[in-house]
């Protein structure tokens, strides 16, 4: 399902739960995250509540994943925007669309973990900082 957003700054199209190939996701993640190693995304997407993809001229340029607990809580994961597309508002639009979809799936709370340098970005998306715990496994 395409998301109609009159505030879009570019000609990208946001799509809810599109079919995505490992090749295009690995290409986006490799360009965006230098430590990324090619992987299969099928099992991750099979467990997701929803995901939003952004395409520009049929090229995947953005992605965000949402997982849920089956109840009131959903979690943003893997917010990714191609380096050539950053600082144009696409990431904020992806996260806001993900929030709308999580709400439509019955979530009442949306969580995200982020590093300190991303606090301003997630603030623009509507998140407020909270204390949380993290354990490396």
Short mmCIF file of C-alpha atoms in Angstrom, two decimals:
data_model
loop_
_atom_site.label_atom_id
_atom_site.label_comp_id
_atom_site.label_asym_id
_atom_site.label_seq_id
_atom_site.Cartn_x
_atom_site.Cartn_y
_atom_site.Cartn_z
CA UNK A 1 0.00 0.00 0.00
CA UNK A 2 1.44 3.36 -1.02
CA UNK A 3 1.29 6.13 1.52
CA UNK A 4 0.06 9.45 0.22
CA UNK A 5 1.94 12.27 1.90
CA UNK A 6 1.50 15.77 0.56
CA UNK A 7 4.41 16.97 2.70
CA UNK A 8 6.94 14.83 0.84
CA UNK A 9 9.96 16.89 -0.07
CA UNK A 10 11.15 14.61 -2.86
CA UNK A 11 9.76 12.27 -5.43
CA UNK A 12 10.19 9.19 -3.27
CA UNK A 13 7.26 6.88 -2.67
CA UNK A 14 6.61 5.34 0.74
CA UNK A 15 5.12 1.86 0.65
CA UNK A 16 3.77 -0.27 3.51
CA UNK A 17 5.00 -3.89 3.58
CA UNK A 18 6.22 -4.10 0.00
CA UNK A 19 7.98 -7.19 -1.29
CA UNK A 20 11.69 -6.55 -0.80
CA UNK A 21 14.55 -8.70 -2.02
CA UNK A 22 17.62 -9.57 0.00
CA UNK A 23 19.70 -8.01 -2.77
CA UNK A 24 18.08 -4.58 -2.51
CA UNK A 25 18.00 -4.58 1.31
CA UNK A 26 21.64 -5.65 1.47
CA UNK A 27 22.55 -2.94 -1.04
CA UNK A 28 20.81 -0.27 1.07
CA UNK A 29 22.23 -1.54 4.36
CA UNK A 30 25.76 -1.88 2.94
CA UNK A 31 25.69 1.70 1.66
CA UNK A 32 24.28 2.96 4.97
CA UNK A 33 26.08 0.83 7.56
CA UNK A 34 29.78 0.13 6.84
CA UNK A 35 29.88 -2.92 9.15
CA UNK A 36 26.87 -4.59 7.47
CA UNK A 37 27.36 -8.13 6.24
CA UNK A 38 24.99 -9.52 3.60
CA UNK A 39 22.18 -11.47 5.19
CA UNK A 40 18.78 -12.94 4.50
CA UNK A 41 15.96 -10.68 5.67
CA UNK A 42 13.06 -13.13 5.15
CA UNK A 43 12.87 -14.42 8.74
CA UNK A 44 13.08 -10.88 10.14
CA UNK A 45 10.29 -9.58 7.91
CA UNK A 46 8.16 -12.66 8.65
CA UNK A 47 8.17 -11.66 12.34
CA UNK A 48 7.59 -7.95 11.78
CA UNK A 49 4.40 -6.13 12.61
CA UNK A 50 4.94 -3.89 9.57
CA UNK A 51 7.67 -2.15 7.64
CA UNK A 52 7.88 0.91 5.45
CA UNK A 53 10.10 1.23 2.40
CA UNK A 54 10.97 4.34 0.42
CA UNK A 55 11.71 4.14 -3.29
CA UNK A 56 12.97 6.80 -5.62
CA UNK A 57 12.83 5.91 -9.30
CA UNK A 58 12.33 2.23 -8.35
CA UNK A 59 15.49 2.21 -6.19
CA UNK A 60 15.20 1.36 -2.48
CA UNK A 61 16.45 4.44 -0.62
CA UNK A 62 14.88 4.02 2.83
CA UNK A 63 13.53 1.41 5.22
CA UNK A 64 12.19 1.12 8.74
CA UNK A 65 10.97 -2.01 10.51
CA UNK A 66 8.38 -2.26 13.29
CA UNK A 67 8.04 -5.25 15.59
CA UNK A 68 5.40 -5.73 18.24
CA UNK A 69 4.76 -7.64 21.42
CA UNK A 70 1.26 -8.66 20.32
CA UNK A 71 -0.23 -6.07 22.65
CA UNK A 72 0.22 -2.39 23.37
CA UNK A 73 3.94 -2.08 22.56
CA UNK A 74 5.73 -1.75 19.23
CA UNK A 75 9.38 -1.09 18.52
CA UNK A 76 11.15 0.79 15.71
CA UNK A 77 14.16 -1.06 14.30
CA UNK A 78 16.61 -0.57 11.46
CA UNK A 79 15.74 2.98 10.45
CA UNK A 80 17.90 3.29 7.34
CA UNK A 81 18.22 6.02 4.71
CA UNK A 82 20.71 5.81 1.86
CA UNK A 83 23.58 8.29 2.48
CA UNK A 84 22.77 10.17 -0.74
CA UNK A 85 19.21 10.77 0.53
CA UNK A 86 19.92 11.92 4.09
CA UNK A 87 19.09 15.30 5.63
CA UNK A 88 16.07 15.82 3.38
CA UNK A 89 13.37 14.65 5.81
CA UNK A 90 12.96 11.13 4.43
CA UNK A 91 13.94 9.42 7.69
CA UNK A 92 11.40 11.46 9.65
CA UNK A 93 8.69 10.61 7.11
CA UNK A 94 9.58 6.91 7.32
CA UNK A 95 9.39 6.86 11.13
CA UNK A 96 6.15 8.85 11.25
CA UNK A 97 4.59 6.48 8.69
CA UNK A 98 5.78 3.54 10.78
CA UNK A 99 4.15 5.11 13.86
CA UNK A 100 0.87 5.52 11.97
CA UNK A 101 0.98 1.87 10.87
CA UNK A 102 1.84 0.65 14.39
CA UNK A 103 -1.15 2.60 15.74
CA UNK A 104 -3.37 1.07 13.03
CA UNK A 105 -2.21 -2.38 14.22
CA UNK A 106 -3.34 -1.60 17.79
CA UNK A 107 -0.09 -0.47 19.38
CA UNK A 108 -0.44 2.20 22.05
CA UNK A 109 3.26 2.80 22.71
CA UNK A 110 6.11 3.03 20.22
CA UNK A 111 9.64 2.48 21.50
CA UNK A 112 13.02 3.13 19.90
CA UNK A 113 16.56 2.70 21.13
CA UNK A 114 19.16 5.05 19.67
CA UNK A 115 22.66 6.35 20.23
CA UNK A 116 23.04 9.84 21.72
CA UNK A 117 23.91 11.49 18.39
CA UNK A 118 20.46 10.48 17.07
CA UNK A 119 18.45 12.13 19.87
CA UNK A 120 17.64 15.21 17.77
CA UNK A 121 16.49 13.06 14.82
CA UNK A 122 14.15 10.95 16.94
CA UNK A 123 12.93 14.09 18.70
CA UNK A 124 11.86 15.43 15.28
CA UNK A 125 9.98 12.16 14.80
CA UNK A 126 8.01 12.78 18.00
CA UNK A 127 9.90 10.65 20.54
CA UNK A 128 10.88 11.89 23.96
CA UNK A 129 13.92 10.53 25.79
CA UNK A 130 13.33 7.96 28.51
CA UNK A 131 15.56 5.81 30.68
CA UNK A 132 15.97 2.28 29.41
CA UNK A 133 18.17 -0.70 30.02
CA UNK A 134 20.25 -2.63 27.52
CA UNK A 135 22.11 -5.92 27.79
CA UNK A 136 24.46 -7.19 25.09
CA UNK A 137 23.87 -10.90 24.48
#
